[in-house]
CSV table of C-alpha atoms in Angstrom, one decimal:
chain,number,residue,atom,x,y,z
A,266,MET,CA,-13.0,-29.0,-41.0
A,267,ALA,CA,-9.7,-30.5,-41.5
A,268,SER,CA,-7.8,-27.1,-41.9
A,269,ASN,CA,-9.3,-26.1,-38.5
A,270,ALA,CA,-8.4,-29.2,-36.7
A,271,PRO,CA,-6.2,-28.8,-33.7
A,272,VAL,CA,-2.8,-30.8,-33.6
A,273,GLY,CA,-2.0,-32.6,-30.6
A,274,LYS,CA,-4.1,-33.9,-27.6
A,275,PRO,CA,-7.7,-33.1,-28.2
A,276,THR,CA,-8.0,-32.2,-24.5
A,277,ASP,CA,-5.6,-29.5,-24.4
A,278,MET,CA,-8.1,-26.6,-25.1
A,279,SER,CA,-11.1,-28.3,-23.2
A,280,ALA,CA,-9.2,-28.7,-19.7
A,281,PRO,CA,-10.8,-26.7,-16.9
A,282,ARG,CA,-7.5,-25.0,-16.4
A,283,PRO,CA,-5.1,-24.5,-19.3
A,284,PRO,CA,-1.6,-26.1,-19.1
A,285,LYS,CA,1.5,-24.1,-18.1
A,286,VAL,CA,4.0,-23.0,-20.7
A,287,ALA,CA,7.5,-22.5,-19.4
A,288,GLY,CA,6.1,-21.9,-16.0
A,289,ILE,CA,3.7,-19.2,-17.0
A,290,ASP,CA,0.0,-19.7,-16.8
A,291,SER,CA,-1.6,-19.9,-20.1
A,292,THR,CA,-3.5,-16.5,-21.1
A,293,VAL,CA,-5.6,-18.3,-23.4
A,294,PRO,CA,-9.1,-18.6,-21.5
A,295,ALA,CA,-11.2,-21.7,-21.8
A,296,PRO,CA,-14.8,-20.4,-23.1
A,297,PRO,CA,-17.4,-21.1,-20.5
A,298,HIS,CA,-19.4,-23.2,-23.0
A,299,THR,CA,-16.3,-25.4,-23.5
A,300,ALA,CA,-17.0,-29.0,-22.7
A,301,ALA,CA,-15.2,-30.4,-19.8
A,302,PRO,CA,-13.1,-33.3,-20.3
A,303,LEU,CA,-14.6,-36.6,-19.8
A,304,THR,CA,-13.3,-38.9,-16.9
A,305,GLY,CA,-11.6,-41.8,-18.1
A,306,VAL,CA,-10.9,-40.6,-21.4
A,307,PRO,CA,-7.4,-40.9,-22.6
A,308,SER,CA,-5.6,-39.0,-25.0
A,309,ALA,CA,-6.4,-39.3,-28.9
A,310,ALA,CA,-3.0,-40.5,-29.3
A,311,SER,CA,-3.5,-43.4,-26.9
A,312,PRO,CA,-3.4,-47.0,-28.3
A,313,SER,CA,-6.3,-47.8,-26.1
A,314,ASP,CA,-8.6,-45.3,-27.9
A,315,ALA,CA,-10.0,-48.1,-29.9
A,316,ALA,CA,-11.7,-49.5,-26.9
A,317,LEU,CA,-13.7,-46.2,-26.2
A,318,PRO,CA,-17.1,-45.6,-27.8
A,319,PRO,CA,-16.7,-43.8,-31.0
A,320,GLY,CA,-19.2,-41.1,-29.7
A,321,VAL,CA,-17.2,-40.0,-26.8
A,322,LEU,CA,-14.0,-39.4,-28.9
A,323,ILE,CA,-16.0,-37.4,-31.6
A,324,GLN,CA,-17.7,-35.5,-28.7
A,325,ASP,CA,-14.4,-34.7,-27.2
A,326,ARG,CA,-12.6,-33.8,-30.6
A,327,LEU,CA,-15.6,-31.5,-31.7
A,328,ALA,CA,-15.4,-29.7,-28.2
A,329,SER,CA,-11.7,-29.0,-28.9
A,330,TRP,CA,-12.4,-27.7,-32.4
A,331,VAL,CA,-15.1,-25.5,-31.2
A,332,SER,CA,-13.2,-24.0,-28.4
A,333,ASP,CA,-10.3,-23.2,-31.0
A,334,LEU,CA,-12.4,-21.7,-33.4
A,335,THR,CA,-14.0,-19.7,-30.6
A,336,THR,CA,-10.8,-18.3,-29.4
A,337,LEU,CA,-9.7,-17.4,-32.9
A,338,HIS,CA,-12.9,-15.6,-33.7
A,339,GLU,CA,-12.9,-13.5,-30.5
A,340,LEU,CA,-9.2,-12.5,-31.3
A,341,THR,CA,-9.8,-11.6,-34.7
A,342,GLU,CA,-12.9,-9.6,-34.0
A,343,ARG,CA,-10.7,-7.6,-31.7
A,344,LEU,CA,-8.1,-7.2,-34.4
A,345,ILE,CA,-10.4,-5.9,-37.1
A,346,LYS,CA,-11.6,-3.2,-34.9
A,347,THR,CA,-8.3,-1.5,-34.9
A,348,ASP,CA,-7.7,1.3,-37.5
A,349,SER,CA,-4.1,2.2,-37.1
A,350,LEU,CA,-0.8,0.3,-37.6
A,351,ASP,CA,0.5,0.7,-34.2
A,352,GLU,CA,-2.8,-0.3,-32.6
A,353,ALA,CA,-3.2,-3.2,-34.6
A,354,LEU,CA,0.5,-4.4,-33.9
A,355,ARG,CA,-0.2,-3.9,-30.3
A,356,GLU,CA,-3.3,-6.2,-30.4
A,357,VAL,CA,-1.4,-8.6,-32.6
A,358,LEU,CA,1.3,-8.6,-29.8
A,359,GLY,CA,-1.3,-9.4,-27.1
A,360,ALA,CA,-3.4,-11.9,-29.0
A,361,GLY,CA,-0.2,-13.8,-29.9
A,362,ALA,CA,1.1,-13.8,-26.3
A,363,ALA,CA,-2.1,-15.5,-25.4
A,364,LEU,CA,-1.9,-18.1,-28.1
A,365,VAL,CA,1.5,-19.2,-27.5
A,366,GLY,CA,1.8,-18.8,-23.7
A,367,ALA,CA,4.4,-16.1,-23.4
A,368,ARG,CA,4.3,-12.9,-21.4
A,369,ARG,CA,6.5,-10.4,-23.4
A,370,GLY,CA,7.2,-9.8,-26.9
A,371,MET,CA,8.1,-7.3,-29.8
A,372,ALA,CA,6.4,-6.8,-33.2
A,373,VAL,CA,8.7,-5.2,-36.0
A,374,LEU,CA,6.9,-3.5,-39.1
A,375,GLU,CA,9.2,-3.4,-41.8
A,376,PRO,CA,7.6,-4.0,-45.4
A,377,ALA,CA,9.8,-5.7,-47.8
A,378,ASP,CA,9.3,-3.1,-50.6
A,379,GLY,CA,11.3,-0.6,-48.4
A,380,LEU,CA,8.6,2.3,-48.7
A,381,GLY,CA,7.6,2.3,-45.1
A,382,PRO,CA,6.5,3.1,-42.7
A,383,THR,CA,8.5,1.1,-40.2
A,384,SER,CA,7.8,0.8,-36.6
A,385,THR,CA,8.8,-1.4,-33.3
A,386,ILE,CA,6.2,-2.1,-30.8
A,387,GLY,CA,6.9,-3.9,-27.5
A,388,LEU,CA,4.8,-6.0,-25.1
A,389,GLY,CA,6.0,-5.8,-21.5
A,390,LEU,CA,9.3,-4.3,-22.6
A,391,ALA,CA,10.4,-0.7,-22.0
A,392,HIS,CA,11.8,1.4,-24.7
A,393,ALA,CA,15.3,0.8,-23.6
A,394,ASP,CA,14.7,-2.9,-23.6
A,395,LEU,CA,13.6,-2.6,-27.3
A,396,GLY,CA,16.8,-0.8,-28.0
A,397,THR,CA,19.0,-3.4,-26.1
A,398,ILE,CA,17.3,-6.1,-28.2
A,399,GLU,CA,18.1,-4.3,-31.5
A,400,THR,CA,21.9,-4.4,-30.5
A,401,VAL,CA,21.7,-8.0,-31.3
A,402,PRO,CA,23.2,-8.9,-34.6
A,403,ARG,CA,20.5,-8.9,-37.0
A,404,GLY,CA,21.5,-12.4,-38.4
A,405,SER,CA,21.4,-13.9,-34.9
A,406,GLY,CA,18.1,-12.7,-33.8
A,407,SER,CA,15.0,-14.7,-35.0
A,408,TYR,CA,13.0,-11.8,-36.1
A,409,GLY,CA,16.0,-10.3,-38.1
A,410,ARG,CA,16.4,-13.6,-39.8
A,411,LEU,CA,12.8,-13.7,-40.7
A,412,LEU,CA,13.0,-10.1,-41.9
A,413,ASP,CA,16.2,-10.7,-44.0
A,414,GLY,CA,15.5,-14.2,-45.2
A,415,LEU,CA,12.1,-13.8,-47.0
A,416,PRO,CA,13.2,-13.3,-50.5
A,417,GLU,CA,15.4,-16.4,-50.5
A,418,ALA,CA,13.1,-18.8,-48.3
A,419,GLY,CA,12.1,-21.9,-50.2
A,420,PRO,CA,12.2,-22.4,-54.2
A,421,ALA,CA,10.3,-19.6,-55.7
A,422,PRO,CA,7.6,-20.4,-58.2
A,423,SER,CA,8.2,-19.8,-61.9
A,424,GLY,CA,7.1,-16.9,-63.5
A,425,PRO,CA,8.2,-13.2,-63.9
A,426,SER,CA,9.6,-11.9,-60.7
A,427,SER,CA,7.2,-8.9,-60.8
A,428,THR,CA,4.1,-11.3,-60.6
A,429,ARG,CA,5.6,-14.1,-58.6
A,430,PRO,CA,4.3,-14.2,-55.1
A,431,ALA,CA,6.8,-14.0,-52.1
A,432,ARG,CA,7.6,-17.3,-50.5
A,433,VAL,CA,6.8,-17.1,-46.6
A,434,PRO,CA,9.5,-18.6,-44.2
A,435,GLU,CA,8.6,-20.9,-41.4
A,436,PRO,CA,8.4,-19.4,-37.8
A,437,ILE,CA,11.6,-19.7,-35.8
A,438,ALA,CA,11.7,-21.3,-32.3
A,439,ILE,CA,14.7,-20.9,-29.9
A,440,ARG,CA,13.8,-23.5,-27.1
A,441,ASP,CA,16.7,-22.3,-24.9
A,442,VAL,CA,19.0,-19.4,-25.7
A,443,ARG,CA,21.7,-20.7,-23.5
A,444,THR,CA,22.1,-24.1,-25.4
A,445,GLU,CA,20.9,-23.1,-28.9
A,446,GLU,CA,23.7,-23.6,-31.6
A,447,GLY,CA,24.7,-21.0,-33.8
A,448,LEU,CA,23.5,-17.9,-31.7
A,449,ASP,CA,25.9,-14.9,-31.3
A,450,PRO,CA,27.2,-14.2,-27.9
A,451,ARG,CA,25.6,-10.8,-27.8
A,452,HIS,CA,22.3,-12.6,-28.2
A,453,ARG,CA,22.9,-14.8,-25.1
A,454,GLU,CA,24.2,-11.5,-23.2
A,455,VAL,CA,21.0,-9.6,-24.1
A,456,ALA,CA,18.7,-12.5,-23.2
A,457,ALA,CA,20.4,-12.9,-19.7
A,458,ARG,CA,20.3,-9.2,-19.2
A,459,LEU,CA,16.6,-8.9,-20.0
A,460,GLY,CA,15.8,-12.4,-18.3
A,461,TYR,CA,14.3,-14.4,-21.1
A,462,ALA,CA,15.4,-17.9,-21.9
A,463,ALA,CA,13.5,-18.9,-25.1
A,464,SER,CA,11.6,-17.1,-27.9
A,465,TYR,CA,9.1,-18.1,-30.8
A,466,ALA,CA,9.2,-15.6,-33.8
A,467,LEU,CA,6.5,-15.4,-36.4
A,468,PRO,CA,6.7,-14.0,-39.9
A,469,LEU,CA,4.1,-11.3,-40.5
A,470,ALA,CA,3.7,-12.3,-44.2
A,471,THR,CA,1.6,-14.1,-46.8
A,472,GLU,CA,2.2,-14.9,-50.3
A,473,GLU,CA,-0.2,-12.3,-51.4
A,474,ALA,CA,0.6,-9.4,-49.1
A,475,GLY,CA,4.5,-10.3,-49.0
A,476,ARG,CA,6.7,-9.6,-46.0
A,477,LEU,CA,5.3,-6.8,-43.7
A,478,GLY,CA,7.3,-7.5,-40.6
A,479,ALA,CA,7.7,-10.3,-38.0
A,480,ALA,CA,6.7,-10.7,-34.3
A,481,VAL,CA,8.6,-12.5,-31.6
A,482,TRP,CA,7.4,-13.7,-28.1
A,483,LEU,CA,9.9,-14.3,-25.3
A,484,TYR,CA,9.6,-16.9,-22.5
A,485,ASP,CA,10.9,-16.6,-19.0
A,486,GLU,CA,12.0,-20.2,-19.1
A,487,PRO,CA,13.2,-22.6,-21.7
A,488,ALA,CA,10.3,-23.7,-23.8
A,489,GLU,CA,8.5,-23.6,-27.1
A,490,PRO,CA,4.7,-23.8,-28.1
A,491,ASP,CA,3.4,-27.3,-28.9
A,492,GLU,CA,1.9,-28.2,-32.2
A,493,ARG,CA,-1.5,-27.0,-31.3
A,494,ARG,CA,-0.6,-23.6,-30.3
A,495,ARG,CA,1.8,-23.3,-33.4
A,496,HIS,CA,-1.4,-24.1,-35.6
A,497,LEU,CA,-3.4,-21.7,-34.1
A,498,ILE,CA,-0.8,-18.6,-34.0
A,499,GLY,CA,-0.2,-19.5,-37.9
A,500,LEU,CA,-3.8,-19.1,-38.6
A,501,TYR,CA,-3.9,-16.0,-36.6
A,502,GLY,CA,-0.8,-14.5,-38.0
A,503,ARG,CA,-2.1,-15.0,-41.6
A,504,PHE,CA,-5.3,-13.2,-40.8
A,505,ALA,CA,-3.4,-10.5,-38.9
A,506,THR,CA,-1.0,-9.9,-42.0
A,507,GLU,CA,-3.7,-9.4,-44.4
A,508,HIS,CA,-5.3,-6.9,-41.8
A,509,LEU,CA,-1.9,-5.2,-41.5
A,510,ALA,CA,-1.7,-4.9,-45.4
A,511,ARG,CA,-4.9,-3.0,-45.6
A,512,LEU,CA,-4.0,-0.6,-43.0
A,513,LEU,CA,-0.7,-0.1,-44.5
A,514,GLN,CA,-2.2,0.8,-47.8
A,515,VAL,CA,-4.5,3.3,-46.0
A,516,GLU,CA,-1.6,5.0,-44.2
A,517,ARG,CA,0.3,5.2,-47.4
A,518,ALA,CA,-2.7,6.7,-49.1
A,519,ARG,CA,-3.0,9.2,-46.2
A,520,VAL,CA,0.7,10.2,-46.3
A,521,ARG,CA,0.5,10.5,-50.2
A,522,VAL,CA,-2.5,12.9,-49.9
A,523,ALA,CA,-1.0,15.0,-47.0
A,524,THR,CA,2.2,15.4,-49.3
A,525,VAL,CA,0.1,16.6,-52.2
A,526,ALA,CA,-1.8,18.9,-49.9
A,527,GLU,CA,1.3,20.6,-48.4
A,528,GLU,CA,3.0,20.9,-51.8
A,529,LEU,CA,-0.1,22.8,-53.1
A,530,LEU,CA,0.2,25.3,-50.3
A,531,PRO,CA,3.0,27.9,-49.8
A,532,SER,CA,6.3,26.5,-48.8
A,533,ARG,CA,7.3,29.4,-46.7
A,534,LEU,CA,5.5,32.7,-45.6
A,535,PRO,CA,6.6,36.1,-46.9
A,536,ARG,CA,8.5,38.7,-44.8
A,537,VAL,CA,6.7,42.1,-45.2
A,538,PRO,CA,7.7,44.9,-42.9
A,539,GLY,CA,5.4,45.7,-40.0
A,540,VAL,CA,3.8,42.2,-39.7
A,541,ARG,CA,4.8,38.8,-38.5
A,542,LEU,CA,3.1,35.7,-39.9
A,543,ALA,CA,2.6,32.0,-38.6
A,544,VAL,CA,0.6,29.3,-39.7
A,545,ARG,CA,-0.8,26.0,-38.3
A,546,HIS,CA,-2.3,23.4,-40.9
A,547,ARG,CA,-3.3,19.9,-40.5
A,548,THR,CA,-4.8,17.8,-43.2
A,549,GLY,CA,-7.3,15.0,-42.4
A,550,PRO,CA,-6.8,11.4,-43.4
A,551,GLN,CA,-8.8,11.5,-46.7
A,552,GLY,CA,-7.3,15.0,-47.7
A,553,GLY,CA,-9.5,17.9,-47.3
A,554,GLY,CA,-9.7,21.1,-49.5
A,555,ASP,CA,-8.8,23.6,-46.9
A,556,TRP,CA,-6.3,26.1,-47.8
A,557,TYR,CA,-4.4,29.4,-47.0
A,558,ASP,CA,-2.3,31.9,-48.6
A,559,ALA,CA,0.0,35.0,-47.9
A,560,LEU,CA,1.4,36.9,-50.7
A,561,PRO,CA,3.3,40.2,-50.9
A,562,LEU,CA,1.5,42.9,-53.1
A,563,PRO,CA,2.7,46.1,-54.7
A,564,GLU,CA,3.3,49.0,-52.3
A,565,GLY,CA,4.4,46.9,-49.3
A,566,ALA,CA,0.9,45.4,-49.1
A,567,LEU,CA,0.1,42.1,-48.2
A,568,GLY,CA,-2.8,39.7,-49.3
A,569,LEU,CA,-4.1,37.0,-46.7
A,570,ALA,CA,-6.5,34.2,-47.8
A,571,VAL,CA,-8.1,31.3,-46.1
A,572,GLY,CA,-10.7,29.0,-47.6
A,573,SER,CA,-12.2,25.6,-47.9
A,574,VAL,CA,-13.5,23.6,-50.9
A,575,SER,CA,-16.3,21.3,-50.5
A,576,GLY,CA,-15.5,17.2,-50.7
A,577,THR,CA,-12.5,15.2,-49.8
A,578,GLY,CA,-9.9,13.4,-51.5
A,579,PRO,CA,-7.7,14.0,-54.7
A,580,SER,CA,-10.5,15.9,-56.6
A,581,ALA,CA,-11.0,18.4,-53.7
A,582,LEU,CA,-7.2,18.9,-53.6
A,583,ALA,CA,-6.9,19.6,-57.2
A,584,ALA,CA,-9.7,22.1,-57.0
A,585,MET,CA,-8.1,23.7,-54.0
A,586,GLY,CA,-4.9,24.1,-56.0
A,587,ARG,CA,-6.8,25.8,-59.0
A,588,LEU,CA,-8.8,28.1,-56.7
A,589,ARG,CA,-5.6,29.2,-54.8
A,590,ALA,CA,-3.7,29.8,-57.8
A,591,SER,CA,-6.6,31.9,-59.5
A,592,LEU,CA,-6.8,33.8,-56.3
A,593,ARG,CA,-3.3,34.8,-56.3
A,594,ALA,CA,-3.8,36.1,-59.8
A,595,TYR,CA,-6.8,38.2,-59.0
A,596,ALA,CA,-5.2,39.5,-55.8
A,597,VAL,CA,-2.2,41.0,-57.9
A,598,MET,CA,-4.7,42.5,-60.3
A,599,GLU,CA,-7.2,44.0,-58.0
A,600,GLY,CA,-6.3,43.4,-54.3
A,601,GLU,CA,-7.2,46.6,-53.0
A,602,ASP,CA,-10.9,45.6,-53.6
A,603,PRO,CA,-11.5,42.1,-51.8
A,604,VAL,CA,-15.1,42.0,-52.9
A,605,ALA,CA,-13.9,42.1,-56.6
A,606,VAL,CA,-11.3,39.5,-56.0
A,607,LEU,CA,-13.9,37.1,-54.7
A,608,SER,CA,-16.5,37.9,-57.1
A,609,ASP,CA,-14.1,37.0,-59.8
A,610,LEU,CA,-13.2,33.8,-57.9
A,611,GLU,CA,-16.9,32.9,-57.9
A,612,LEU,CA,-17.3,33.3,-61.4
A,613,LEU,CA,-14.5,31.0,-62.2
A,614,LEU,CA,-15.7,28.4,-59.7
A,615,ARG,CA,-19.3,28.6,-61.3
A,616,LEU,CA,-17.9,28.1,-64.8
A,617,THR,CA,-15.3,25.4,-64.1
A,618,GLU,CA,-16.6,23.5,-61.1
A,619,PRO,CA,-20.3,23.8,-61.4
A,620,ALA,CA,-21.1,21.1,-58.9
A,621,ARG,CA,-18.8,22.2,-56.2
A,622,SER,CA,-19.0,25.1,-53.5
A,623,ALA,CA,-16.3,27.0,-51.6
A,624,THR,CA,-15.7,29.4,-48.6
A,625,ALA,CA,-13.1,32.0,-48.7
A,626,LEU,CA,-11.9,35.0,-47.0
A,627,PHE,CA,-9.4,37.4,-48.5
A,628,ALA,CA,-8.0,40.3,-46.6
A,629,TYR,CA,-5.9,43.3,-48.2
A,630,ALA,CA,-3.6,44.4,-45.6
A,631,GLU,CA,-1.3,47.7,-45.3
A,632,PRO,CA,1.1,47.0,-42.5
A,633,ALA,CA,2.5,50.4,-42.5
A,634,GLN,CA,-0.9,52.0,-42.0
A,635,ARG,CA,-2.1,48.9,-39.9
A,636,ARG,CA,-5.2,48.9,-42.0
A,637,ILE,CA,-7.2,45.8,-43.3
A,638,VAL,CA,-9.9,45.7,-45.9
A,639,LEU,CA,-11.7,42.0,-45.9
A,640,ALA,CA,-14.6,40.2,-47.5
A,641,GLY,CA,-15.8,36.9,-46.9
A,642,ALA,CA,-17.9,34.3,-48.9
A,643,GLY,CA,-19.6,31.9,-46.2
A,644,HIS,CA,-16.4,31.9,-44.1
A,645,ALA,CA,-16.0,32.5,-40.2
A,646,PRO,CA,-15.1,35.8,-39.3
A,647,PRO,CA,-11.7,36.7,-38.1
A,648,LEU,CA,-10.6,36.9,-34.4
A,649,VAL,CA,-8.4,39.9,-33.2
A,650,VAL,CA,-6.3,39.2,-29.9
A,651,GLY,CA,-4.6,41.9,-28.1
A,652,ASP,CA,-3.8,43.2,-24.6
A,653,HIS,CA,-6.9,45.2,-24.4
A,654,ARG,CA,-9.4,43.4,-26.5
A,655,THR,CA,-10.3,39.9,-27.9
A,656,GLU,CA,-13.2,40.2,-30.5
A,657,PHE,CA,-14.4,38.8,-33.7
A,658,VAL,CA,-14.7,41.0,-36.6
A,659,GLU,CA,-18.2,41.9,-37.6
A,660,THR,CA,-18.8,40.7,-41.2
A,661,SER,CA,-21.9,40.6,-42.9
A,662,LEU,CA,-23.5,37.1,-43.7
A,663,SER,CA,-23.0,36.0,-47.1
A,664,ALA,CA,-23.2,32.6,-49.1
A,665,PRO,CA,-20.6,30.5,-50.1
A,666,LEU,CA,-19.1,30.9,-53.5
A,667,GLY,CA,-20.8,28.7,-56.2
A,668,MET,CA,-24.2,28.7,-54.2
A,669,LEU,CA,-25.8,31.8,-55.9
A,670,THR,CA,-26.2,33.0,-59.3
A,671,CYS,CA,-24.2,36.0,-58.4
A,672,TRP,CA,-22.2,36.4,-55.2
A,673,GLU,CA,-22.1,39.7,-53.5
A,674,ALA,CA,-21.2,41.0,-50.0
A,675,PRO,CA,-19.9,44.1,-48.6
A,676,SER,CA,-16.2,44.5,-47.5
A,677,VAL,CA,-15.2,45.4,-43.9
A,678,GLU,CA,-12.3,47.7,-42.7
A,679,LEU,CA,-10.5,47.5,-39.4
A,680,SER,CA,-7.4,49.0,-37.8
A,681,PRO,CA,-5.6,46.5,-35.6
A,682,ALA,CA,-3.5,48.3,-32.9
A,683,PRO,CA,0.2,47.7,-32.4
A,684,GLY,CA,1.0,44.4,-31.0
A,685,GLU,CA,-2.4,42.9,-31.9
A,686,THR,CA,-2.8,39.6,-33.8
A,687,VAL,CA,-5.4,38.7,-36.3
A,688,LEU,CA,-6.4,35.2,-36.8
A,689,LEU,CA,-7.9,33.7,-39.7
A,690,TYR,CA,-9.0,30.1,-39.6
A,691,THR,CA,-11.2,27.6,-41.5
A,692,ASP,CA,-14.4,25.7,-40.3
A,693,GLY,CA,-12.4,22.6,-39.5
A,694,LEU,CA,-11.1,24.3,-36.5
A,695,LEU,CA,-14.4,24.9,-34.9
A,696,ARG,CA,-15.8,21.5,-36.1
A,697,ARG,CA,-13.0,19.4,-34.7
A,698,THR,CA,-14.2,20.6,-31.2
A,699,GLY,CA,-17.2,18.4,-31.6
A,700,GLU,CA,-19.3,21.3,-30.2
A,701,ALA,CA,-22.3,23.1,-31.6
A,702,THR,CA,-21.2,26.1,-33.7
A,703,ASP,CA,-22.2,28.8,-31.0
A,704,ARG,CA,-20.5,26.9,-28.3
A,705,ALA,CA,-17.3,26.4,-30.5
A,706,PHE,CA,-17.1,30.0,-31.3
A,707,ALA,CA,-17.4,30.6,-27.6
A,708,ARG,CA,-14.5,28.2,-26.8
A,709,LEU,CA,-12.4,29.8,-29.4
A,710,HIS,CA,-12.9,33.2,-28.1
A,711,ALA,CA,-11.9,32.0,-24.5
A,712,ALA,CA,-9.0,30.2,-26.0
A,713,ALA,CA,-7.7,33.4,-27.5
A,714,ALA,CA,-8.5,35.5,-24.5
A,715,SER,CA,-6.3,33.3,-22.4
A,716,VAL,CA,-3.0,33.5,-24.4
A,717,PRO,CA,-0.3,34.5,-21.8
A,718,VAL,CA,1.0,38.1,-22.1
A,719,ALA,CA,4.7,36.5,-22.7
A,720,ASP,CA,3.3,34.6,-25.8
A,721,ARG,CA,1.3,37.6,-27.6
A,722,SER,CA,4.4,38.9,-29.0
A,723,ASP,CA,4.8,35.6,-31.1
A,724,PRO,CA,2.2,34.9,-33.7
A,725,GLY,CA,3.3,31.3,-33.7
A,726,ALA,CA,3.0,31.0,-29.9
A,727,VAL,CA,-0.6,32.7,-30.0
A,728,ALA,CA,-1.7,30.1,-32.7
A,729,ASP,CA,-0.3,27.1,-30.7
A,730,HIS,CA,-1.9,28.3,-27.4
A,731,VAL,CA,-5.1,28.6,-29.2
A,732,LEU,CA,-5.0,25.0,-30.6
A,733,ARG,CA,-3.7,23.3,-27.2
A,734,THR,CA,-6.6,25.1,-25.5
A,735,LEU,CA,-9.2,24.4,-28.2
A,736,LEU,CA,-8.1,20.8,-29.0
A,737,PRO,CA,-6.3,19.6,-25.7
A,738,ARG,CA,-6.0,16.1,-27.2
A,739,GLY,CA,-4.3,17.5,-30.5
A,740,ILE,CA,-5.0,16.6,-33.9
A,741,ASP,CA,-4.3,13.1,-35.0
A,742,PRO,CA,-3.8,12.9,-38.7
A,743,ALA,CA,-5.2,9.4,-38.6
A,744,VAL,CA,-8.7,10.2,-37.2
A,745,GLU,CA,-11.4,11.2,-39.5
A,746,GLY,CA,-12.2,14.8,-39.5
A,747,GLU,CA,-12.1,18.3,-40.9
A,748,ASP,CA,-8.9,19.9,-42.0
A,749,VAL,CA,-7.4,22.6,-39.8
A,750,VAL,CA,-6.0,25.9,-40.9
A,751,LEU,CA,-5.1,28.9,-38.4
A,752,LEU,CA,-3.2,31.8,-39.9
A,753,ALA,CA,-2.0,34.5,-37.3
A,754,ALA,CA,-0.9,38.0,-38.5
A,755,ARG,CA,0.8,40.1,-35.7
A,756,PHE,CA,1.2,43.8,-36.6
A,757,GLU,CA,3.9,45.5,-35.0
């Protein structure tokens, strides 16, 4: 219990109305079950404590401990529900403001290893205010001193530098910006402009996680948190740093997976006379196996493909890369026959990935003749968008690759009119809507039919309109969900 004991007067957290700090009402609410202060009981630091019954002092001290622990429990419970770095930083700022009795603040995410990501979040501060604070010389600002001073803070323990834990610096309190010694004049100027008179900065760092950033809270009047509040914010800060470290690992893993996925896909779309291409691709946080391809073929032909490999993560990405590379080879050899291309791909998948399935659609296009021959394996049908029609291409039902002993399905031929756009997409576009399959298809059709006439000459504008209409909230890469691929081909 000693590690959780509050420092200072035991009645601070049990008073019916929290004390004011720097002229601001404390935002730390007293829990409804907290014991009220007993009449006539002096502070624990009073010399007359010895005259009081021991049970009274113990009861009051226990009530203070319970109140502090309850507050920390509620704040940490709220923090662990956050699942992104920015959301977590905002929660840390709000909880910290309640604990130290401040109204405004800012948090800076700047990992010491320099690998990013970096971010600056404000509480009660506009974007311009954050920019103004950042004009203060880094060595004069309290958060800047914490960020830059961590490697040299305190004697480092012995041992190899690669395994030596980082030393955590102490928080920095500036009780009065106007009278504090050693501050840069620019610091005082910015404080006067923004209307704050004091600050309290806390490192977001632990010996295990290292330095991740710093948070600073701003007071409207000269002040600093008392010892009890320092103790509470210190406990909360250590917990918050470990939570931020976990979110940082997840974010870095997501970025790496997204980078690998992008590298496995075409870096640019080919230029083929008679057709214009555009693509929109978003990868989920775990990295799915959705892919697309567009490759020029002999005699001015063009091969278009979209597909999806079952599973997520690195193994799905590796399988996706192998299938895409194989399909390109099959398309060059026998692209005129999409059924043969997918049959070869199915055989390869069954021999090399027996526990995995995949959907795929391959189209052999001759832009000069505006002719397309396509075949699909368990894949959603393409959508033709033009001035006079918006309709799905009628394809036969077929099983995904790897599901049957021998895959087989007939091909379909279509002739898009001049100015029409053919949309190829993966199932993730439909599943991201959260609707049942039939309703998702209906929404996709309505989105394509509502493309403005002025945008229909640009396949990229067509794709963007469909995405905005179908997914009005956009595609947050940090939110769990299917990959999305939308490949648009406009025929001249």
